Short mmCIF file of C-alpha atoms and ligand atoms in Angstrom, two decimals:
data_model
loop_
_atom_site.label_atom_id
_atom_site.label_comp_id
_atom_site.label_asym_id
_atom_site.label_seq_id
_atom_site.Cartn_x
_atom_site.Cartn_y
_atom_site.Cartn_z
CA MET A 180 137.12 75.98 108.84
CA SER A 181 138.24 78.94 110.69
CA GLY A 182 136.43 81.88 111.99
CA ILE A 183 133.68 79.57 112.88
CA TYR A 184 133.73 77.77 116.38
CA TYR A 185 131.42 75.03 117.30
CA ILE A 186 130.65 75.42 120.93
CA CYS A 187 127.77 74.04 123.56
CA GLN A 188 129.55 70.06 123.24
CA ILE A 189 128.44 69.25 127.08
CA PHE A 190 128.73 65.32 128.17
CA ASN A 191 128.35 64.34 131.78
CA LYS A 192 128.34 68.29 132.92
CA LEU A 193 131.94 68.63 131.49
CA ILE A 194 132.59 71.46 128.19
CA TYR A 195 133.84 69.49 126.35
CA PHE A 196 135.57 72.15 123.10
CA MET A 197 133.99 70.85 119.72
CA LYS A 198 135.92 72.90 117.13
CA LEU A 199 138.92 74.83 118.07
CA LYS A 200 138.99 77.63 120.55
CA LEU A 201 136.11 78.92 122.91
CA SER A 202 136.15 82.43 123.47
CA SER A 203 135.11 84.50 126.37
CA PHE A 204 131.82 85.56 124.34
CA ALA A 205 130.95 81.98 123.46
CA LEU A 206 131.49 80.85 127.38
CA ALA A 207 129.02 83.52 127.99
CA ALA A 208 126.44 82.29 126.08
CA LEU A 209 127.29 79.06 126.70
CA ALA A 210 125.91 79.03 130.11
CA SER A 211 122.21 80.34 128.94
CA PHE A 212 122.51 76.37 127.61
CA PRO A 213 121.08 73.89 129.76
CA VAL A 214 123.42 70.56 129.15
CA LEU A 215 122.87 69.09 125.84
CA GLY A 216 124.91 66.72 123.54
CA ALA A 217 126.32 67.82 120.28
CA ASN A 218 124.02 69.08 117.48
CA GLU A 219 121.75 67.71 120.36
CA ALA A 220 118.74 69.90 121.03
CA THR A 221 115.46 70.31 122.70
CA VAL A 222 112.37 72.02 121.82
CA THR A 223 109.35 72.51 124.16
CA LEU A 224 105.68 72.97 123.19
CA LEU A 225 103.85 75.92 125.34
CA PRO A 226 100.62 75.75 124.66
CA SER A 227 98.77 78.30 125.83
CA GLU A 228 95.19 80.16 125.28
CA GLU A 229 96.39 83.70 125.18
CA SER A 230 98.87 82.97 122.29
CA PRO A 231 98.29 85.17 119.15
CA ILE A 232 97.29 84.46 115.33
CA ILE A 233 100.20 84.76 113.10
CA ALA A 234 98.86 87.04 110.96
CA LYS A 235 98.38 85.56 107.38
CA GLU A 236 99.91 88.94 105.94
CA ILE A 237 103.43 87.76 107.26
CA TYR A 238 103.44 85.82 104.27
CA GLY A 239 103.16 88.80 101.82
CA GLN A 240 104.73 89.50 98.69
CA PHE A 241 106.17 92.64 96.93
CA ALA A 242 106.52 93.70 93.08
CA GLU A 243 108.46 97.07 92.25
CA HIS A 244 108.66 97.95 88.16
CA LEU A 245 112.37 97.17 88.53
CA GLY A 246 114.29 94.64 86.15
CA THR A 247 111.85 91.83 84.90
CA CYS A 248 109.78 91.60 88.40
CA ILE A 249 107.08 92.96 86.22
CA TYR A 250 107.62 92.84 82.75
CA GLY A 251 108.56 89.32 81.77
CA GLY A 252 107.89 87.91 85.23
CA LEU A 253 104.53 88.85 85.73
CA TRP A 254 103.45 90.19 82.98
CA VAL A 255 103.69 89.17 79.28
CA GLY A 256 100.87 91.22 77.57
CA GLU A 257 98.25 89.20 75.65
CA ASN A 258 99.62 89.75 72.12
CA SER A 259 102.68 87.21 73.76
CA PRO A 260 104.28 83.81 72.70
CA ILE A 261 104.75 82.67 75.85
CA PRO A 262 101.34 81.35 77.78
CA ASN A 263 99.45 83.62 79.18
CA THR A 264 95.91 84.53 80.86
CA ASN A 265 95.04 87.49 79.72
CA GLY A 266 98.45 88.94 79.74
CA TYR A 267 99.89 87.23 82.62
CA ARG A 268 102.25 84.38 82.73
CA THR A 269 100.13 81.58 83.61
CA ASP A 270 103.11 79.27 84.84
CA VAL A 271 103.76 82.07 87.16
CA LEU A 272 100.06 82.45 87.73
CA ASN A 273 99.94 78.87 89.01
CA ALA A 274 102.75 78.42 90.79
CA LEU A 275 102.16 81.66 92.80
CA LYS A 276 98.42 80.67 93.79
CA GLU A 277 100.45 77.65 95.31
CA LEU A 278 101.41 79.80 97.94
CA LYS A 279 97.78 81.53 99.01
CA ILE A 280 99.73 84.74 99.05
CA PRO A 281 97.31 87.38 101.45
CA VAL A 282 99.09 90.69 100.23
CA LEU A 283 100.92 92.22 97.87
CA ARG A 284 102.82 95.38 97.50
CA TRP A 285 103.07 97.53 94.11
CA PRO A 286 104.48 99.52 92.58
CA GLY A 287 107.21 100.49 94.23
CA GLY A 288 109.82 100.77 96.66
CA CYS A 289 111.75 103.17 95.19
CA PHE A 290 109.85 103.66 91.64
CA ALA A 291 106.80 104.36 93.72
CA ASP A 292 107.96 107.76 94.82
CA GLU A 293 108.45 108.40 90.72
CA TYR A 294 105.18 106.84 89.94
CA HIS A 295 102.08 108.90 88.27
CA TRP A 296 99.36 106.58 88.43
CA MET A 297 97.52 108.46 86.21
CA ASP A 298 100.56 107.76 83.34
CA GLY A 299 99.13 103.87 83.63
CA ILE A 300 95.51 103.92 82.92
CA GLY A 301 93.61 104.36 79.72
CA PRO A 302 94.23 103.20 75.96
CA LYS A 303 98.09 101.32 76.67
CA GLU A 304 99.29 102.60 73.54
CA ASN A 305 98.42 105.98 74.49
CA ARG A 306 100.48 105.75 77.87
CA PRO A 307 103.61 108.16 78.15
CA ARG A 308 106.49 106.80 78.85
CA MET A 309 109.20 107.59 81.54
CA VAL A 310 112.53 106.67 82.78
CA ASN A 311 113.22 104.32 85.37
CA THR A 312 115.91 106.51 86.87
CA ASN A 313 116.19 104.41 90.06
CA TRP A 314 116.78 101.17 88.40
CA GLY A 315 118.87 101.27 86.09
CA GLY A 316 117.06 103.65 83.70
CA THR A 317 114.48 101.62 82.03
CA VAL A 318 112.22 102.66 79.78
CA GLU A 319 108.82 102.34 81.19
CA ASP A 320 106.20 102.45 79.10
CA ASN A 321 103.11 101.81 81.44
CA SER A 322 100.70 99.40 80.16
CA PHE A 323 100.92 97.42 83.51
CA GLY A 324 98.95 100.11 85.74
CA THR A 325 96.30 100.39 88.09
CA HIS A 326 93.53 97.88 86.25
CA ASP A 327 96.75 95.65 85.68
CA PHE A 328 97.63 95.03 88.91
CA PHE A 329 93.96 94.62 90.69
CA ASN A 330 93.22 91.98 88.30
CA LEU A 331 96.28 90.35 89.60
CA CYS A 332 95.19 90.68 93.16
CA GLU A 333 91.91 89.14 91.66
CA MET A 334 93.33 86.34 90.29
CA LEU A 335 96.03 85.37 92.93
CA GLY A 336 93.02 86.09 95.99
CA CYS A 337 95.01 88.90 97.48
CA GLU A 338 94.90 92.07 99.00
CA PRO A 339 96.27 95.04 97.48
CA TYR A 340 99.19 97.39 98.94
CA LEU A 341 99.44 100.62 97.46
CA SER A 342 102.12 102.52 97.87
CA GLY A 343 101.80 106.01 96.97
CA ASN A 344 103.90 108.88 95.60
CA VAL A 345 104.85 111.04 97.90
CA GLY A 346 108.12 112.25 97.05
CA SER A 347 107.16 113.67 93.66
CA GLY A 348 103.57 113.44 93.54
CA THR A 349 100.58 115.68 95.07
CA VAL A 350 98.59 115.17 97.75
CA GLU A 351 95.90 115.33 94.91
CA GLU A 352 97.48 112.65 92.58
CA LEU A 353 97.34 110.63 95.82
CA ALA A 354 93.54 111.71 96.88
CA LYS A 355 92.74 110.85 93.34
CA TRP A 356 94.20 107.24 93.05
CA VAL A 357 91.87 105.90 95.81
CA GLU A 358 88.95 108.01 94.84
CA TYR A 359 89.48 106.06 91.16
CA ILE A 360 89.80 103.10 92.62
CA THR A 361 87.52 102.89 95.82
CA ALA A 362 84.47 105.47 94.83
CA GLU A 363 80.92 104.59 93.43
CA GLU A 364 80.51 108.26 92.31
CA GLY A 365 81.73 111.01 90.65
CA PRO A 366 84.29 112.36 87.64
CA MET A 367 87.23 109.75 89.34
CA ALA A 368 84.63 106.83 89.06
CA ASN A 369 83.44 108.07 86.04
CA LEU A 370 86.94 107.54 84.36
CA ARG A 371 87.44 104.55 85.97
CA ARG A 372 84.18 102.94 84.79
CA GLN A 373 85.19 104.75 80.82
CA ASN A 374 88.16 102.46 81.27
CA GLY A 375 86.34 99.53 81.84
CA ARG A 376 85.94 98.54 85.07
CA GLU A 377 82.27 99.14 86.59
CA LYS A 378 82.79 98.14 90.23
CA PRO A 379 85.19 99.34 92.63
CA TRP A 380 87.66 97.90 93.88
CA LYS A 381 88.35 97.22 97.59
CA LEU A 382 91.61 99.03 98.88
CA LYS A 383 92.40 98.25 102.40
CA TYR A 384 96.46 98.62 102.87
CA LEU A 385 97.74 102.38 100.96
CA GLY A 386 101.42 103.48 101.88
CA VAL A 387 102.03 107.24 102.30
CA GLY A 388 105.27 107.09 100.74
CA ASN A 389 108.05 104.55 100.37
CA GLU A 390 111.81 105.31 101.99
CA SER A 391 111.25 109.04 103.01
CA TRP A 392 114.26 108.81 104.51
CA GLY A 393 115.78 108.25 101.18
CA CYS A 394 114.84 107.54 97.60
CA GLY A 395 111.26 108.42 99.17
CA GLY A 396 112.29 112.29 99.25
CA ASN A 397 115.45 113.02 101.72
CA PHE A 398 112.88 113.92 104.62
CA ARG A 399 113.99 114.12 107.64
CA PRO A 400 111.59 112.46 110.57
CA GLU A 401 109.63 115.74 112.01
CA TYR A 402 109.04 116.94 107.97
CA TYR A 403 107.57 113.70 107.41
CA ALA A 404 105.80 113.12 109.97
CA ASP A 405 103.72 116.93 109.27
CA VAL A 406 103.55 115.77 105.31
CA TYR A 407 102.34 111.97 106.20
CA ARG A 408 99.33 113.89 108.42
CA ARG A 409 98.58 116.15 105.44
CA TYR A 410 98.36 113.38 102.48
CA GLN A 411 96.79 110.97 104.87
CA THR A 412 93.68 113.29 105.54
CA TYR A 413 92.77 113.85 102.41
CA CYS A 414 93.01 109.62 101.22
CA ARG A 415 88.96 109.60 102.05
CA ASN A 416 87.11 106.60 102.89
CA PHE A 417 84.69 105.84 99.85
CA ASN A 418 81.32 103.72 99.96
CA GLY A 419 82.89 101.51 102.92
CA ASN A 420 85.86 100.94 101.78
CA ARG A 421 88.22 101.53 105.33
CA LEU A 422 91.81 102.36 104.57
CA TYR A 423 94.50 101.38 106.65
CA LYS A 424 97.37 103.53 106.61
CA ILE A 425 101.29 103.20 106.60
CA ALA A 426 103.68 105.92 107.32
CA SER A 427 106.87 105.58 105.65
CA GLY A 428 108.90 103.99 108.61
CA SER A 429 112.51 103.53 109.26
CA SER A 430 115.33 101.20 107.76
CA ASP A 431 117.41 98.94 110.07
CA TYR A 432 118.95 100.96 112.66
CA ASP A 433 117.42 104.13 112.08
CA TYR A 434 115.62 103.98 115.98
CA ASN A 435 114.93 108.06 115.86
CA TRP A 436 112.99 107.65 112.53
CA THR A 437 110.63 105.48 114.40
CA GLU A 438 109.94 107.27 117.78
CA VAL A 439 109.85 110.72 115.73
CA LEU A 440 107.02 108.91 114.02
CA MET A 441 105.22 107.59 116.93
CA LYS A 442 105.52 111.16 118.65
CA ASN A 443 104.24 112.96 116.04
CA ALA A 444 101.72 111.22 113.63
CA ARG A 445 100.35 107.57 115.91
CA ASN A 446 96.66 108.91 115.92
CA TYR A 447 96.86 109.04 112.47
CA MET A 448 98.30 105.74 111.39
CA ASP A 449 97.23 102.39 111.27
CA GLY A 450 100.59 100.95 110.25
CA ILE A 451 104.49 101.90 110.08
CA SER A 452 106.95 100.32 108.11
CA LEU A 453 110.61 98.76 108.47
CA HIS A 454 112.80 97.55 106.27
CA TYR A 455 115.54 95.18 106.97
CA TYR A 456 117.97 93.35 104.48
CA THR A 457 120.21 90.61 105.02
CA VAL A 458 122.92 92.60 103.05
CA THR A 459 126.70 92.73 103.57
CA GLY A 460 126.75 96.66 103.64
CA TRP A 461 125.28 99.12 101.36
CA SER A 462 128.41 100.52 99.29
CA GLY A 463 130.96 97.99 97.27
CA ARG A 464 129.79 94.65 96.94
CA LYS A 465 127.84 92.37 98.72
CA GLY A 466 129.10 88.86 97.76
CA SER A 467 128.16 86.50 95.62
CA ALA A 468 124.73 85.19 95.49
CA ILE A 469 126.18 81.54 94.39
CA ASP A 470 129.86 81.57 95.28
CA PHE A 471 130.33 81.59 99.11
CA ASP A 472 132.16 79.89 101.63
CA SER A 473 130.88 78.21 104.97
CA GLU A 474 132.07 81.60 106.75
CA ASP A 475 129.93 83.48 104.41
CA TYR A 476 127.12 81.32 104.81
CA TYR A 477 127.30 81.23 108.90
CA TRP A 478 127.72 85.07 108.65
CA THR A 479 124.81 85.31 106.63
CA LEU A 480 122.21 83.69 109.27
CA GLY A 481 123.92 85.66 111.77
CA LYS A 482 123.26 89.05 110.34
CA CYS A 483 119.49 87.63 109.24
CA LEU A 484 118.73 86.81 112.98
CA GLU A 485 120.04 90.24 113.65
CA VAL A 486 115.95 91.21 112.54
CA LYS A 487 115.33 90.19 115.66
CA ASP A 488 117.25 92.60 117.88
CA VAL A 489 116.28 94.91 115.33
CA VAL A 490 112.32 94.10 115.55
CA LYS A 491 112.61 94.22 119.29
CA ARG A 492 113.91 97.90 119.65
CA HIS A 493 111.80 99.12 116.51
CA CYS A 494 108.57 97.39 118.90
CA ASP A 495 109.87 98.94 122.56
CA ILE A 496 109.63 102.25 121.33
CA MET A 497 105.96 101.83 119.66
CA ASP A 498 105.05 99.90 122.81
CA LYS A 499 106.23 103.74 124.58
CA TYR A 500 103.66 105.55 122.87
CA ASP A 501 100.84 102.31 121.60
CA PRO A 502 101.28 100.00 124.77
CA LYS A 503 97.80 98.96 123.41
CA LYS A 504 99.50 97.44 120.05
CA ARG A 505 96.64 99.14 117.51
CA ILE A 506 99.48 100.30 115.34
CA GLY A 507 101.31 97.27 113.39
CA LEU A 508 104.59 97.34 112.36
CA LEU A 509 105.25 96.34 109.13
CA VAL A 510 108.44 94.94 107.48
CA ASP A 511 107.66 95.96 104.22
CA GLU A 512 110.82 94.87 102.29
CA TRP A 513 113.29 92.08 103.49
CA GLY A 514 115.49 89.39 102.23
CA THR A 515 118.74 88.74 101.04
CA TRP A 516 120.41 91.01 98.38
CA TRP A 517 123.53 89.97 96.23
CA ASP A 518 125.50 90.76 93.81
CA GLU A 519 123.52 91.05 90.61
CA GLU A 520 124.35 87.58 88.56
CA PRO A 521 127.17 88.21 86.17
CA GLY A 522 126.10 89.25 82.70
CA THR A 523 122.86 90.19 83.83
CA LYS A 524 121.14 94.11 83.54
CA SER A 525 123.16 96.48 85.93
CA GLY A 526 120.12 97.81 88.16
CA HIS A 527 117.84 95.16 87.76
CA LEU A 528 119.02 93.37 90.84
CA TYR A 529 118.63 89.74 89.28
CA GLN A 530 120.21 86.97 91.57
CA GLN A 531 120.22 83.35 92.10
CA ASN A 532 119.03 81.58 95.15
CA THR A 533 120.33 79.35 97.16
CA MET A 534 119.87 76.72 99.83
CA ARG A 535 121.16 79.59 101.94
CA ASP A 536 118.25 81.63 101.08
CA ALA A 537 115.81 79.50 101.83
CA MET A 538 117.78 79.09 105.09
CA VAL A 539 117.45 82.68 105.83
CA ALA A 540 113.34 82.43 104.64
CA ALA A 541 112.83 79.91 107.20
CA LEU A 542 115.00 82.38 110.07
CA SER A 543 113.62 85.25 109.38
CA LEU A 544 109.53 83.69 109.35
CA ASN A 545 110.37 82.28 112.51
CA THR A 546 111.18 85.30 113.95
CA PHE A 547 108.39 87.41 112.56
CA HIS A 548 105.78 84.41 114.04
CA ARG A 549 107.54 85.59 117.72
CA PHE A 550 106.71 89.32 117.22
CA THR A 551 102.94 88.82 115.35
CA ASP A 552 101.17 90.66 118.27
CA ARG A 553 102.91 93.41 116.59
CA VAL A 554 104.47 92.41 113.33
CA ARG A 555 101.13 92.70 111.36
CA MET A 556 102.47 92.26 108.01
CA THR A 557 105.90 91.61 106.28
CA ASN A 558 106.63 91.49 102.31
CA ILE A 559 109.27 89.83 100.99
CA ALA A 560 111.64 91.55 98.46
CA GLN A 561 110.69 90.75 95.69
CA ILE A 562 107.69 87.97 94.26
CA ALA A 563 109.78 87.66 90.84
CA ASN A 564 113.65 88.06 88.48
CA VAL A 565 114.31 90.63 91.82
CA LEU A 566 116.46 90.21 94.80
CA GLN A 567 115.07 86.82 97.05
CA SER A 568 112.59 85.84 94.62
CA MET A 569 109.77 83.27 94.57
CA VAL A 570 110.28 82.86 90.52
CA LEU A 571 113.07 83.17 87.82
CA THR A 572 112.18 83.20 84.74
CA LYS A 573 113.33 83.60 81.15
CA ASP A 574 111.60 83.85 78.03
CA ASP A 575 108.67 81.30 78.61
CA LYS A 576 110.86 79.24 80.81
CA MET A 577 110.61 79.30 84.73
CA VAL A 578 112.28 78.03 87.95
CA LEU A 579 111.18 78.23 91.31
CA THR A 580 113.75 79.06 93.67
CA PRO A 581 114.40 77.15 97.47
CA THR A 582 112.98 80.53 98.93
CA TYR A 583 109.51 79.43 97.26
CA TYR A 584 109.19 75.73 98.66
CA LEU A 585 110.52 77.32 101.94
CA PHE A 586 107.23 79.40 101.46
CA LYS A 587 104.85 76.81 100.25
CA MET A 588 106.00 74.63 102.93
CA TYR A 589 105.12 77.47 105.73
CA VAL A 590 101.66 77.88 104.21
CA PRO A 591 99.83 76.26 107.28
CA HIS A 592 101.43 78.16 109.89
CA GLN A 593 98.82 81.64 107.63
CA ASP A 594 96.12 82.70 110.14
CA ALA A 595 97.33 79.56 112.81
CA LYS A 596 97.60 80.48 116.52
CA LEU A 597 101.01 80.84 117.54
CA LEU A 598 101.98 77.91 118.82
CA PRO A 599 104.98 79.23 121.58
CA LEU A 600 107.86 76.92 122.31
CA ASN A 601 111.54 76.92 123.80
CA VAL A 602 114.09 76.26 121.59
CA ALA A 603 117.98 74.62 123.69
CA THR A 604 120.35 74.58 120.98
CA PRO A 605 123.87 74.48 120.65
CA MET A 606 125.52 77.52 118.88
CA ILE A 607 127.57 78.23 116.01
CA ARG A 608 130.03 81.26 116.73
CA ALA A 609 130.33 83.24 112.77
CA ARG A 610 132.59 85.98 111.85
CA ASP A 611 132.36 88.72 113.85
CA GLY A 612 131.18 87.17 116.70
CA ARG A 613 127.72 86.51 115.61
CA MET A 614 126.20 83.51 117.24
CA VAL A 615 123.53 81.74 115.12
CA PRO A 616 121.73 78.84 116.91
CA VAL A 617 122.21 75.37 115.10
CA VAL A 618 118.41 74.60 115.75
CA ASP A 619 115.76 76.75 115.50
CA ALA A 620 112.25 75.79 115.05
CA THR A 621 108.48 77.51 115.30
CA ALA A 622 105.31 75.90 115.79
CA SER A 623 101.28 77.24 115.30
CA VAL A 624 97.85 75.30 115.78
CA LYS A 625 94.75 75.58 113.18
CA ASP A 626 92.16 73.19 112.37
CA GLY A 627 93.03 70.83 115.12
CA LYS A 628 96.18 70.25 113.12
CA THR A 629 99.54 71.45 114.76
CA THR A 630 102.35 72.31 112.53
CA ILE A 631 105.79 72.70 113.56
CA SER A 632 108.57 73.90 111.69
CA LEU A 633 112.47 72.87 112.47
CA VAL A 634 115.75 74.27 111.07
CA ASN A 635 119.06 72.75 111.53
CA THR A 636 121.59 75.31 110.61
CA ASP A 637 124.56 73.04 110.48
CA LEU A 638 126.13 72.33 107.51
CA ASN A 639 127.88 69.08 108.53
CA GLU A 640 126.05 67.42 111.19
CA THR A 641 122.74 65.83 111.82
CA ALA A 642 120.52 67.02 114.70
CA GLU A 643 118.89 65.13 116.85
CA ILE A 644 115.59 67.17 118.30
CA THR A 645 113.45 65.92 121.52
CA ILE A 646 110.42 68.00 121.04
CA ASP A 647 108.29 67.68 124.80
CA LEU A 648 104.65 67.73 122.80
CA ALA A 649 102.97 68.62 125.85
CA GLY A 650 100.12 66.51 125.36
CA ILE A 651 99.52 67.17 121.82
CA SER A 652 98.08 64.20 119.45
CA THR A 653 100.23 62.41 116.89
CA LYS A 654 97.59 60.46 115.51
CA ASN A 655 99.03 61.29 112.18
CA ILE A 656 102.70 62.52 111.07
CA ASN A 657 102.93 64.50 108.18
CA GLY A 658 106.56 65.40 106.95
CA GLU A 659 108.11 67.69 104.41
CA ILE A 660 112.08 68.63 103.69
CA LEU A 661 113.74 71.01 102.18
CA THR A 662 117.46 70.11 101.79
CA SER A 663 120.12 69.72 99.28
CA ALA A 664 123.67 68.11 98.29
CA GLY A 665 125.42 71.71 98.65
CA ILE A 666 123.97 74.60 100.59
CA ASN A 667 125.27 76.71 97.31
CA ASP A 668 122.87 74.52 95.26
CA TYR A 669 120.05 76.64 93.04
CA ASN A 670 117.52 75.68 90.42
CA ASP A 671 118.31 77.05 87.37
CA PHE A 672 116.83 76.83 83.52
CA GLY A 673 118.76 74.43 82.46
CA HIS A 674 118.60 72.07 86.21
CA PRO A 675 115.47 73.53 87.43
CA GLU A 676 114.46 70.36 90.28
CA THR A 677 117.99 70.46 92.20
CA ILE A 678 116.31 71.55 95.11
CA THR A 679 112.59 70.62 95.96
CA LEU A 680 109.87 69.57 98.62
CA LYS A 681 110.19 65.73 99.38
CA PRO A 682 108.59 63.68 102.01
CA PHE A 683 110.08 63.36 105.26
CA ALA A 684 108.56 60.04 106.43
CA LYS A 685 110.91 58.30 108.37
CA GLY A 686 112.86 60.65 110.32
CA TRP A 687 111.48 60.51 113.77
CA LYS A 688 110.49 58.48 116.44
CA GLN A 689 107.86 59.34 120.07
CA SER A 690 108.12 57.71 123.11
CA ARG A 691 106.12 58.88 126.18
CA GLY A 692 105.15 62.18 125.08
CA LYS A 693 108.21 63.12 123.42
CA LEU A 694 108.75 63.16 119.84
CA THR A 695 112.54 62.78 118.65
CA VAL A 696 113.40 64.16 114.67
CA THR A 697 116.57 63.89 113.02
CA LEU A 698 117.22 66.46 110.92
CA PRO A 699 120.35 66.23 107.65
CA ALA A 700 122.87 68.44 107.98
CA LYS A 701 121.18 71.99 106.57
CA SER A 702 117.27 71.17 106.38
CA ILE A 703 114.26 72.53 106.89
CA VAL A 704 111.44 70.49 107.95
CA THR A 705 107.81 71.06 108.68
CA LEU A 706 106.15 68.01 110.68
CA THR A 707 101.73 68.28 110.23
CA LEU A 708 100.46 66.42 113.60
CA GLY A 709 96.76 65.36 114.14
O1 AHR B 1037 113.51 96.20 97.04
C1 AHR B 1037 114.63 97.05 95.80
C2 AHR B 1037 114.55 98.38 96.54
O2 AHR B 1037 115.18 98.45 98.21
C3 AHR B 1037 113.03 99.21 96.79
O3 AHR B 1037 112.42 99.73 96.04
C4 AHR B 1037 113.40 100.44 97.81
O4 AHR B 1037 112.55 100.43 98.74
C5 AHR B 1037 114.78 99.57 98.68
O5 AHR B 1037 115.71 100.79 99.11
#
């Protein structure tokens, strides 16, 4: 396994080199880990009264007018032969309800800054068409608009999160959208009534632009900060509705964008966004979603885990200007981004989803939990048929991805109290010197139940994890596992159940306040205690 070096086989306090050589970088990393055997790890739970609630909005989703995310993925129209509930795919609706989605972002993405909401209201046959210039030049017929989105949110029981058009729209247009949705009286409320919705909706989350440094207008941060201040001024709180206003934030390592916005516009915002994709790079090929080797796999996990440093640096900047943490950092786009599946339409970002993607989801969510005092929402990209999806659809068929099952398995963490913990684990050295922990974990408490999620990233070895329970009751323990025979395994229309959630019933032993859990290679387990 060239390029990947295992470290940290320590027996009787002697360092034993497991594989190949140990670089000086790995030695430095090793120094910070306690004495352990190969693929043995310890998790120490550290209950604390003060620890924060894991914002359920960390489990947010994102739907964009891109490829077949909306049309074909969520919406087929009432006259479709595909079974639907008022035009929404019944299979997809039922699957998504299981995820208890707290918030759904729409209509983009890059699409948002070319979207004119008035084109998506009124009789569908009269709606103007447009070319979706960002995403493959597909003709958009606007048949899925504001009413369809808000109805979907009502059916899913989630908060809507609108991305407003700043790049090519006007202040008036955005102000009127808010009025149309939330006002009881006046011309916009009357127009809404005329279009069949008597009562206003509630709208909490309002994004003022998307990627305003790029597809959302190529602004410079100082100019965008002023534009943001102007646009948000006219987005009013009607009839008791209270907007949570979100400034379009940076991507990845652009710390200056966060700095300038916090300096110049912090008093006008409730949140600022951040985008972080697990991607090999922005130009050229990104690599296949399904055809990858173990080096690619560990590199991917390393890149995904880098989100921790990126979030931390943005948080440090925010702490400087907002030490009381009033403003949320919303990672409103994240996930894996691979080459489009061969044979699919260019610009539609349709990709498969393997057990590797589920690993990325687990490690990302674990990381977001740790920052939940500042990271108040995240939105994986995207909900259906685009990038790291929950569901894939083809005609009347649907498959649930490994990422879907991971989100299902993590539902108990939503709005639960974070249970801080320490993990002592061997590390794997991946390409580019990226260090990947063999074991990662997160835990939370809700309604008297403790939920512990454990990840074994190692492709070949089991991990024996000793959990110091700090006195937490283990009267009843239930477990679920997500794993697969091969890391490249995926669900597809011909084989929809290659990877599913399974009960994990016998993989642990208890003794003297400790629980020892044996995790198979490349697996994720959630235990519920109490
Ligand atoms: O999720 C796909 C695209 O990625 C979004 O439209 C854009 O905001 C980002 O660059």
